[in-house]
CSV table of C-alpha atoms and ligand atoms in Angstrom, one decimal:
chain,number,residue,atom,x,y,z
A,1,MET,CA,20.1,-12.2,1.6
A,2,LYS,CA,21.8,-11.3,4.8
A,3,ILE,CA,19.4,-9.5,7.2
A,4,LYS,CA,20.7,-7.7,10.2
A,5,SER,CA,18.9,-8.4,13.4
A,6,LEU,CA,15.4,-7.9,12.1
A,7,SER,CA,12.5,-8.5,14.5
A,8,LYS,CA,9.2,-9.2,12.9
A,9,ILE,CA,5.9,-9.5,14.8
A,10,ASP,CA,2.9,-11.4,13.5
A,11,LEU,CA,0.0,-9.0,12.8
A,12,GLY,CA,-1.8,-10.8,9.9
A,13,PHE,CA,-2.6,-14.0,8.2
A,14,PHE,CA,-0.2,-15.1,5.5
A,15,PRO,CA,0.1,-16.2,2.7
A,16,THR,CA,-2.8,-14.1,1.5
A,17,PRO,CA,-4.9,-16.0,-1.1
A,18,ILE,CA,-4.8,-15.6,-4.9
A,19,THR,CA,-8.1,-15.5,-6.8
A,20,GLN,CA,-8.7,-15.6,-10.6
A,21,LEU,CA,-11.0,-13.0,-12.0
A,22,THR,CA,-12.6,-15.1,-14.8
A,23,HIS,CA,-15.8,-13.1,-15.2
A,24,LEU,CA,-14.2,-9.7,-15.2
A,25,SER,CA,-11.6,-10.9,-17.7
A,26,SER,CA,-14.2,-12.4,-20.1
A,27,ALA,CA,-16.4,-9.3,-19.7
A,28,LEU,CA,-13.5,-7.2,-20.9
A,29,GLY,CA,-12.3,-9.7,-23.5
A,30,GLY,CA,-8.9,-9.4,-21.8
A,31,PRO,CA,-6.0,-11.4,-20.5
A,32,LYS,CA,-6.1,-13.8,-17.6
A,33,ILE,CA,-6.3,-11.7,-14.4
A,34,LEU,CA,-5.1,-13.1,-11.0
A,35,MET,CA,-5.6,-11.1,-7.9
A,36,LYS,CA,-3.3,-11.2,-4.8
A,37,ARG,CA,-5.7,-10.6,-1.9
A,38,ASP,CA,-3.8,-8.4,0.5
A,39,ASP,CA,-7.2,-7.0,1.4
A,40,LEU,CA,-7.5,-10.2,3.4
A,41,THR,CA,-4.4,-9.8,5.7
A,42,GLY,CA,-7.0,-9.7,8.5
A,43,LEU,CA,-5.7,-6.8,10.6
A,44,ALA,CA,-8.9,-4.7,11.2
A,45,PHE,CA,-10.1,-5.2,7.6
A,46,GLY,CA,-6.6,-5.8,6.2
A,47,GLY,CA,-4.4,-4.1,3.6
A,48,ASN,CA,-0.9,-3.8,2.4
A,49,LYS,CA,0.3,-1.9,5.5
A,50,THR,CA,0.1,-5.0,7.5
A,51,ARG,CA,3.2,-6.4,5.8
A,52,LYS,CA,5.1,-3.2,6.5
A,53,LEU,CA,3.9,-2.8,10.1
A,54,GLU,CA,5.0,-6.4,11.0
A,55,LEU,CA,8.6,-5.2,10.5
A,56,ILE,CA,8.3,-1.5,11.6
A,57,LEU,CA,6.5,-2.3,14.9
A,58,GLY,CA,8.9,-5.2,15.5
A,59,ASP,CA,11.6,-2.5,15.5
A,60,ALA,CA,9.5,-0.3,17.8
A,61,ILE,CA,9.1,-3.2,20.3
A,62,THR,CA,12.8,-4.0,20.1
A,63,LYS,CA,13.5,-0.3,20.9
A,64,LYS,CA,11.2,-0.6,23.9
A,65,CYS,CA,8.8,2.1,22.7
A,66,ASP,CA,5.4,2.4,24.3
A,67,THR,CA,3.7,4.9,21.9
A,68,VAL,CA,3.5,5.2,18.1
A,69,ILE,CA,2.8,8.3,16.0
A,70,THR,CA,2.0,8.3,12.3
A,71,ALA,CA,0.2,10.5,9.8
A,72,GLY,CA,-2.1,10.3,6.8
A,73,ALA,CA,-5.3,11.6,5.2
A,74,ALA,CA,-8.6,11.4,7.2
A,75,GLN,CA,-9.4,8.2,5.4
A,76,SER,CA,-5.9,6.7,5.6
A,77,ASN,CA,-5.8,3.0,5.6
A,78,HIS,CA,-2.2,3.1,6.9
A,79,CYS,CA,-3.4,5.0,10.0
A,80,ARG,CA,-6.3,2.5,10.6
A,81,GLN,CA,-3.9,-0.4,10.3
A,82,THR,CA,-1.4,1.3,12.6
A,83,ALA,CA,-4.1,1.9,15.2
A,84,ALA,CA,-5.2,-1.7,15.0
A,85,ALA,CA,-1.6,-3.0,15.4
A,86,ALA,CA,-1.0,-0.6,18.3
A,87,ALA,CA,-4.1,-1.9,20.0
A,88,GLN,CA,-3.0,-5.5,19.5
A,89,LEU,CA,0.4,-4.7,20.9
A,90,GLN,CA,-1.0,-2.4,23.7
A,91,LEU,CA,0.9,0.7,22.5
A,92,GLU,CA,-0.5,4.1,22.7
A,93,CYS,CA,-1.4,5.4,19.2
A,94,HIS,CA,-1.4,9.0,17.9
A,95,LEU,CA,-2.6,9.8,14.4
A,96,VAL,CA,-2.0,13.1,12.7
A,97,LEU,CA,-4.7,13.4,10.1
A,98,GLY,CA,-5.1,15.9,7.3
A,99,GLY,CA,-8.1,18.3,7.3
A,100,GLN,CA,-10.5,19.1,10.1
A,101,ALA,CA,-12.7,16.8,12.1
A,102,PRO,CA,-15.8,16.0,10.1
A,103,LYS,CA,-19.3,16.1,11.6
A,104,VAL,CA,-19.7,12.4,11.3
A,105,ALA,CA,-16.7,10.0,11.6
A,106,ASN,CA,-17.1,7.1,9.2
A,107,GLY,CA,-15.0,4.7,7.2
A,108,ASN,CA,-11.5,4.5,8.4
A,109,LEU,CA,-11.9,7.4,10.8
A,110,LEU,CA,-14.7,5.6,12.6
A,111,LEU,CA,-12.4,2.6,13.0
A,112,ASP,CA,-9.5,4.7,14.2
A,113,ASN,CA,-11.7,5.9,17.0
A,114,LEU,CA,-13.0,2.5,17.9
A,115,LEU,CA,-9.4,1.2,18.0
A,116,GLY,CA,-8.6,3.8,20.7
A,117,SER,CA,-6.2,6.1,18.8
A,118,THR,CA,-5.8,9.8,19.7
A,119,ILE,CA,-6.4,12.0,16.7
A,120,HIS,CA,-4.7,15.3,16.0
A,121,TRP,CA,-6.2,17.3,13.1
A,122,ALA,CA,-3.5,18.9,10.9
A,123,GLY,CA,-5.4,21.1,8.5
A,124,CYS,CA,-3.6,21.3,5.2
A,125,ASN,CA,-0.9,18.8,6.3
A,126,ARG,CA,-1.4,15.1,5.8
A,127,LYS,CA,2.2,13.9,5.5
A,128,GLY,CA,3.3,14.2,9.1
A,129,GLU,CA,4.6,17.8,9.1
A,130,ASP,CA,3.3,18.1,12.7
A,131,ILE,CA,4.8,15.0,14.0
A,132,PRO,CA,8.0,16.5,15.6
A,133,GLU,CA,6.0,18.7,17.8
A,134,ILE,CA,3.7,15.9,19.0
A,135,PHE,CA,6.8,13.7,19.5
A,136,GLU,CA,8.3,16.3,21.8
A,137,GLN,CA,5.1,16.7,23.8
A,138,LEU,CA,4.9,12.9,24.3
A,139,LYS,CA,8.6,12.8,25.4
A,140,ALA,CA,7.9,15.5,27.9
A,141,LYS,CA,5.1,13.4,29.4
A,142,GLY,CA,7.6,10.6,29.9
A,143,LYS,CA,6.5,8.5,26.9
A,144,GLN,CA,8.8,6.6,24.6
A,145,PRO,CA,7.3,7.5,21.2
A,146,TYR,CA,8.2,5.9,17.9
A,147,VAL,CA,7.5,7.5,14.5
A,148,VAL,CA,6.0,5.2,11.9
A,149,PRO,CA,6.9,6.9,8.6
A,150,TYR,CA,4.2,8.2,6.2
A,151,GLY,CA,2.6,5.2,4.5
A,152,GLY,CA,5.0,2.9,6.4
A,153,SER,CA,7.5,3.6,3.6
A,154,ASN,CA,11.0,3.2,4.8
A,155,GLU,CA,13.5,0.3,4.4
A,156,LEU,CA,11.7,-1.9,6.9
A,157,GLY,CA,8.3,-1.4,5.3
A,158,ALA,CA,9.7,-1.9,1.8
A,159,TYR,CA,11.4,-5.1,2.9
A,160,GLY,CA,7.9,-6.4,3.8
A,161,PHE,CA,7.3,-6.4,0.1
A,162,VAL,CA,10.5,-8.2,-0.7
A,163,ARG,CA,9.1,-10.9,1.6
A,164,ALA,CA,5.7,-10.6,-0.2
A,165,LEU,CA,7.3,-11.6,-3.5
A,166,GLN,CA,9.1,-14.5,-1.7
A,167,GLU,CA,5.6,-15.5,-0.5
A,168,LEU,CA,4.2,-15.3,-4.1
A,169,GLU,CA,6.9,-17.7,-5.3
A,170,THR,CA,5.5,-20.3,-3.0
A,171,GLN,CA,2.0,-19.9,-4.5
A,172,LEU,CA,2.4,-20.0,-8.2
A,173,ASP,CA,4.7,-20.3,-11.2
A,174,THR,CA,5.5,-16.6,-11.6
A,175,GLU,CA,7.3,-17.3,-14.9
A,176,GLU,CA,3.9,-17.2,-16.5
A,177,ILE,CA,3.0,-13.8,-15.2
A,178,SER,CA,3.6,-11.0,-17.7
A,179,HIS,CA,2.6,-8.0,-15.5
A,180,ILE,CA,2.1,-7.2,-11.8
A,181,ILE,CA,-0.2,-4.1,-11.4
A,182,PHE,CA,-0.7,-2.2,-8.2
A,183,ALA,CA,-1.5,1.2,-6.7
A,184,SER,CA,1.6,3.2,-5.8
A,185,SER,CA,1.4,6.2,-3.4
A,186,SER,CA,4.0,6.5,-0.7
A,187,GLY,CA,6.3,4.2,-2.6
A,188,GLY,CA,7.2,1.4,-0.1
A,189,THR,CA,5.2,-1.3,-1.9
A,190,HIS,CA,6.7,-0.3,-5.2
A,191,ALA,CA,10.3,-0.1,-3.9
A,192,GLY,CA,10.0,-3.5,-2.1
A,193,LEU,CA,8.5,-5.2,-5.2
A,194,MET,CA,11.3,-3.7,-7.4
A,195,LEU,CA,14.0,-5.1,-5.1
A,196,GLY,CA,12.3,-8.5,-4.8
A,197,LYS,CA,11.9,-8.8,-8.6
A,198,ALA,CA,15.6,-8.1,-9.0
A,199,LEU,CA,16.7,-10.4,-6.2
A,200,PHE,CA,14.6,-13.3,-7.5
A,201,ASP,CA,15.6,-12.4,-11.1
A,202,LYS,CA,12.0,-12.2,-12.5
A,203,LYS,CA,11.0,-11.0,-16.0
A,204,TYR,CA,7.4,-9.7,-15.4
A,205,ARG,CA,6.8,-6.0,-15.7
A,206,LEU,CA,6.0,-4.2,-12.4
A,207,VAL,CA,3.5,-1.5,-13.2
A,208,GLY,CA,2.8,0.9,-10.4
A,209,ILE,CA,-0.2,3.1,-11.0
A,210,ASN,CA,0.5,6.5,-9.5
A,211,ILE,CA,-2.3,7.7,-7.2
A,212,ASP,CA,-1.1,11.0,-6.0
A,213,LYS,CA,-0.4,14.2,-8.0
A,214,ASP,CA,3.3,15.0,-7.7
A,215,GLU,CA,3.2,18.6,-6.5
A,216,SER,CA,6.9,19.1,-5.7
A,217,ALA,CA,9.9,19.1,-8.0
A,218,ALA,CA,9.8,17.2,-11.3
A,219,ASN,CA,9.7,13.4,-11.0
A,220,SER,CA,10.3,13.6,-7.3
A,221,PHE,CA,8.0,10.7,-6.5
A,222,ALA,CA,9.7,8.5,-9.1
A,223,LYS,CA,13.1,9.5,-7.6
A,224,SER,CA,11.9,8.7,-4.1
A,225,ILE,CA,10.8,5.2,-5.1
A,226,ILE,CA,14.2,4.5,-6.7
A,227,ASN,CA,16.0,6.0,-3.7
A,228,LEU,CA,14.0,3.8,-1.3
A,229,ALA,CA,14.6,0.7,-3.4
A,230,ASN,CA,18.4,1.4,-3.2
A,231,LYS,CA,18.3,2.2,0.5
A,232,THR,CA,16.4,-1.1,1.1
A,233,SER,CA,18.9,-3.0,-1.0
A,234,HIS,CA,21.8,-1.5,1.0
A,235,PHE,CA,20.0,-2.3,4.2
A,236,ILE,CA,19.9,-6.0,3.4
A,237,ASP,CA,23.5,-6.0,2.2
A,238,SER,CA,22.7,-6.5,-1.4
A,239,ASP,CA,24.7,-4.9,-4.2
A,240,ILE,CA,21.7,-4.3,-6.5
A,241,ARG,CA,21.2,-0.7,-7.4
A,242,PHE,CA,18.4,0.8,-9.5
A,243,SER,CA,18.1,3.8,-11.8
A,244,ASP,CA,15.3,5.5,-13.7
A,245,LYS,CA,15.1,2.8,-16.4
A,246,ASP,CA,14.2,0.2,-13.8
A,247,LEU,CA,11.0,2.0,-12.8
A,248,ILE,CA,7.6,1.8,-14.4
A,249,LEU,CA,5.3,4.4,-12.8
A,250,ASN,CA,2.2,5.0,-14.9
A,251,GLU,CA,0.8,8.5,-14.4
A,252,ASP,CA,-2.1,8.3,-16.8
A,253,TYR,CA,-4.8,7.8,-14.1
A,254,ILE,CA,-4.3,10.5,-11.5
A,255,GLY,CA,-7.5,12.3,-12.6
A,256,ASP,CA,-8.3,15.2,-10.3
A,257,GLY,CA,-5.8,14.0,-7.7
A,258,TYR,CA,-5.6,12.1,-4.4
A,259,GLY,CA,-8.8,10.9,-3.0
A,260,VAL,CA,-11.0,12.5,-5.7
A,261,ILE,CA,-13.2,9.8,-7.1
A,262,GLY,CA,-13.9,10.0,-10.9
A,263,GLN,CA,-15.8,8.0,-13.5
A,264,ARG,CA,-12.9,5.6,-14.0
A,265,GLU,CA,-12.8,4.6,-10.3
A,266,LYS,CA,-16.6,4.3,-10.1
A,267,GLU,CA,-16.7,1.9,-13.0
A,268,ALA,CA,-13.8,-0.2,-11.8
A,269,ILE,CA,-15.4,-0.6,-8.4
A,270,ALA,CA,-18.8,-1.5,-9.9
A,271,LEU,CA,-17.4,-4.0,-12.4
A,272,THR,CA,-15.2,-5.8,-9.9
A,273,ALA,CA,-18.0,-5.9,-7.4
A,274,ARG,CA,-20.6,-7.2,-9.9
A,275,HIS,CA,-18.5,-9.6,-11.8
A,276,GLU,CA,-16.4,-11.0,-8.9
A,277,GLY,CA,-18.1,-10.1,-5.6
A,278,ILE,CA,-14.8,-8.4,-4.6
A,279,LEU,CA,-14.7,-4.9,-3.1
A,280,LEU,CA,-12.1,-2.4,-4.2
A,281,ASP,CA,-11.6,1.0,-2.6
A,282,PRO,CA,-12.2,4.5,-4.1
A,283,VAL,CA,-8.7,6.0,-3.6
A,284,TYR,CA,-6.2,3.3,-4.5
A,285,THR,CA,-7.4,0.0,-5.8
A,286,GLY,CA,-10.3,1.5,-7.7
A,287,ARG,CA,-8.0,3.8,-9.5
A,288,ALA,CA,-5.4,1.0,-10.2
A,289,MET,CA,-8.1,-1.3,-11.5
A,290,GLY,CA,-9.5,1.6,-13.6
A,291,GLY,CA,-6.0,1.8,-15.1
A,292,LEU,CA,-5.9,-2.0,-15.7
A,293,ILE,CA,-9.3,-1.9,-17.5
A,294,ASP,CA,-8.2,1.0,-19.6
A,295,MET,CA,-5.0,-0.8,-20.6
A,296,ILE,CA,-7.1,-3.7,-21.7
A,297,ARG,CA,-9.5,-1.6,-23.7
A,298,SER,CA,-6.7,0.4,-25.4
A,299,GLY,CA,-4.9,-2.7,-26.4
A,300,LYS,CA,-1.8,-2.2,-24.1
A,301,LEU,CA,-2.6,-5.5,-22.5
A,302,SER,CA,-3.7,-8.4,-24.7
A,303,LYS,CA,-5.2,-11.9,-24.4
A,304,LYS,CA,-1.6,-13.3,-24.5
A,305,ASP,CA,-0.7,-11.6,-21.2
A,306,LYS,CA,-1.3,-12.9,-17.7
A,307,VAL,CA,-1.7,-10.1,-15.2
A,308,LEU,CA,-1.5,-10.3,-11.4
A,309,PHE,CA,-3.4,-7.4,-9.8
A,310,TRP,CA,-2.2,-6.8,-6.3
A,311,HIS,CA,-5.3,-5.9,-4.1
A,312,THR,CA,-3.7,-3.6,-1.5
A,313,GLY,CA,-6.9,-3.2,0.6
A,314,GLY,CA,-8.7,0.0,1.5
A,315,ALA,CA,-12.4,-1.1,1.3
A,316,PRO,CA,-13.4,0.6,4.7
A,317,SER,CA,-13.1,4.0,3.0
A,318,LEU,CA,-16.0,3.0,0.6
A,319,PHE,CA,-18.4,4.0,3.4
A,320,ALA,CA,-16.9,7.5,3.6
A,321,TYR,CA,-17.5,7.9,-0.2
A,322,ALA,CA,-21.2,6.7,0.0
A,323,ASP,CA,-22.4,9.9,-1.7
A,324,SER,CA,-20.2,9.5,-4.8
A,325,LEU,CA,-20.4,5.8,-5.5
A,326,PRO,CA,-22.7,4.1,-8.0
A,327,THR,CA,-25.8,2.4,-6.6
B,1,PLP,C1,-1.1,2.7,1.2
B,1,PLP,C2,-1.9,2.1,0.2
B,1,PLP,C3,-1.5,1.8,-1.1
B,1,PLP,C4,-0.1,2.3,-1.6
B,1,PLP,O1,1.0,1.7,-1.1
B,1,PLP,P1,2.3,2.5,-0.9
B,1,PLP,O2,3.3,1.5,-0.4
B,1,PLP,O3,2.0,3.7,0.0
B,1,PLP,O4,2.7,3.1,-2.2
B,1,PLP,C5,-2.2,1.2,-2.0
B,1,PLP,N1,-3.5,0.7,-1.7
B,1,PLP,C6,-4.0,0.9,-0.5
B,1,PLP,C7,-5.4,0.4,-0.2
B,1,PLP,C8,-3.3,1.6,0.5
B,1,PLP,O5,-3.8,1.8,1.7
């Protein structure tokens, strides 16, 4: 791989550990399940965005920016991680969050405030529709703002997940892994893992569990993942190109849509907590683990398989869902 002048800054603790979920696996009568603990990256409660931000904010520093702007849902893990990274690097941080200010700020929102970010409430928009206006206002005040893309999903962010697979190779014999299962939402994790799998010529199946209802044109989320994987490949001067057949995006578990917790998520969170002492989150990893459990129960995964579940973080939002979680 030839990488053009890429500056990375250290924001977390790597490699993240790998745990084996022996009790959960035997309770389900299922395959061997390993878990890659990106919930333990360390940056203000961790998560997959740490890997992306190491490269994206490296770029912001190189470009001498003093302010970052990003967007997300009120309980965005990406925004909380960006706020923490900005504090660490002493950058001003502006977060554009969907919805209205709630009466009580808890979960990730509480942390965004503690970390000193400035919050702009965006009503129905949660994907950064209001960023250009805020960008211009900051410019007019003499700031040098830098826009961190939604979910950190651009070529730099996705490249963080090529590096993650490189890291995985140093930890275990990936020839034995039959599936890598993870939550897919803004697509950077998925695109980076796809490119890494191709670069390292791996055979396992990469199964992204779609989290978010695709409300735009048909298959546009799938297309955007493939597009980002191709752009990232071009970015690192690789000739690899992807098409529809290279993507596995499972859409069976979207339920009532983004951030709406259902029976499947509740059960997955409770089982993982009680059998393994590991906390999942209601929006992403709870849904992805719910999918994995269903694939075991319905026979799509068997005892012959060896599954690696990528824990992408998110547990701080449990506190914002206190009313709907099992007790
Ligand atoms: C952002 C996020 C994801 C999804 O990653 P993408 O790269 O946006 O697809 C999964 N899990 C958690 C906890 C996240 O915060």
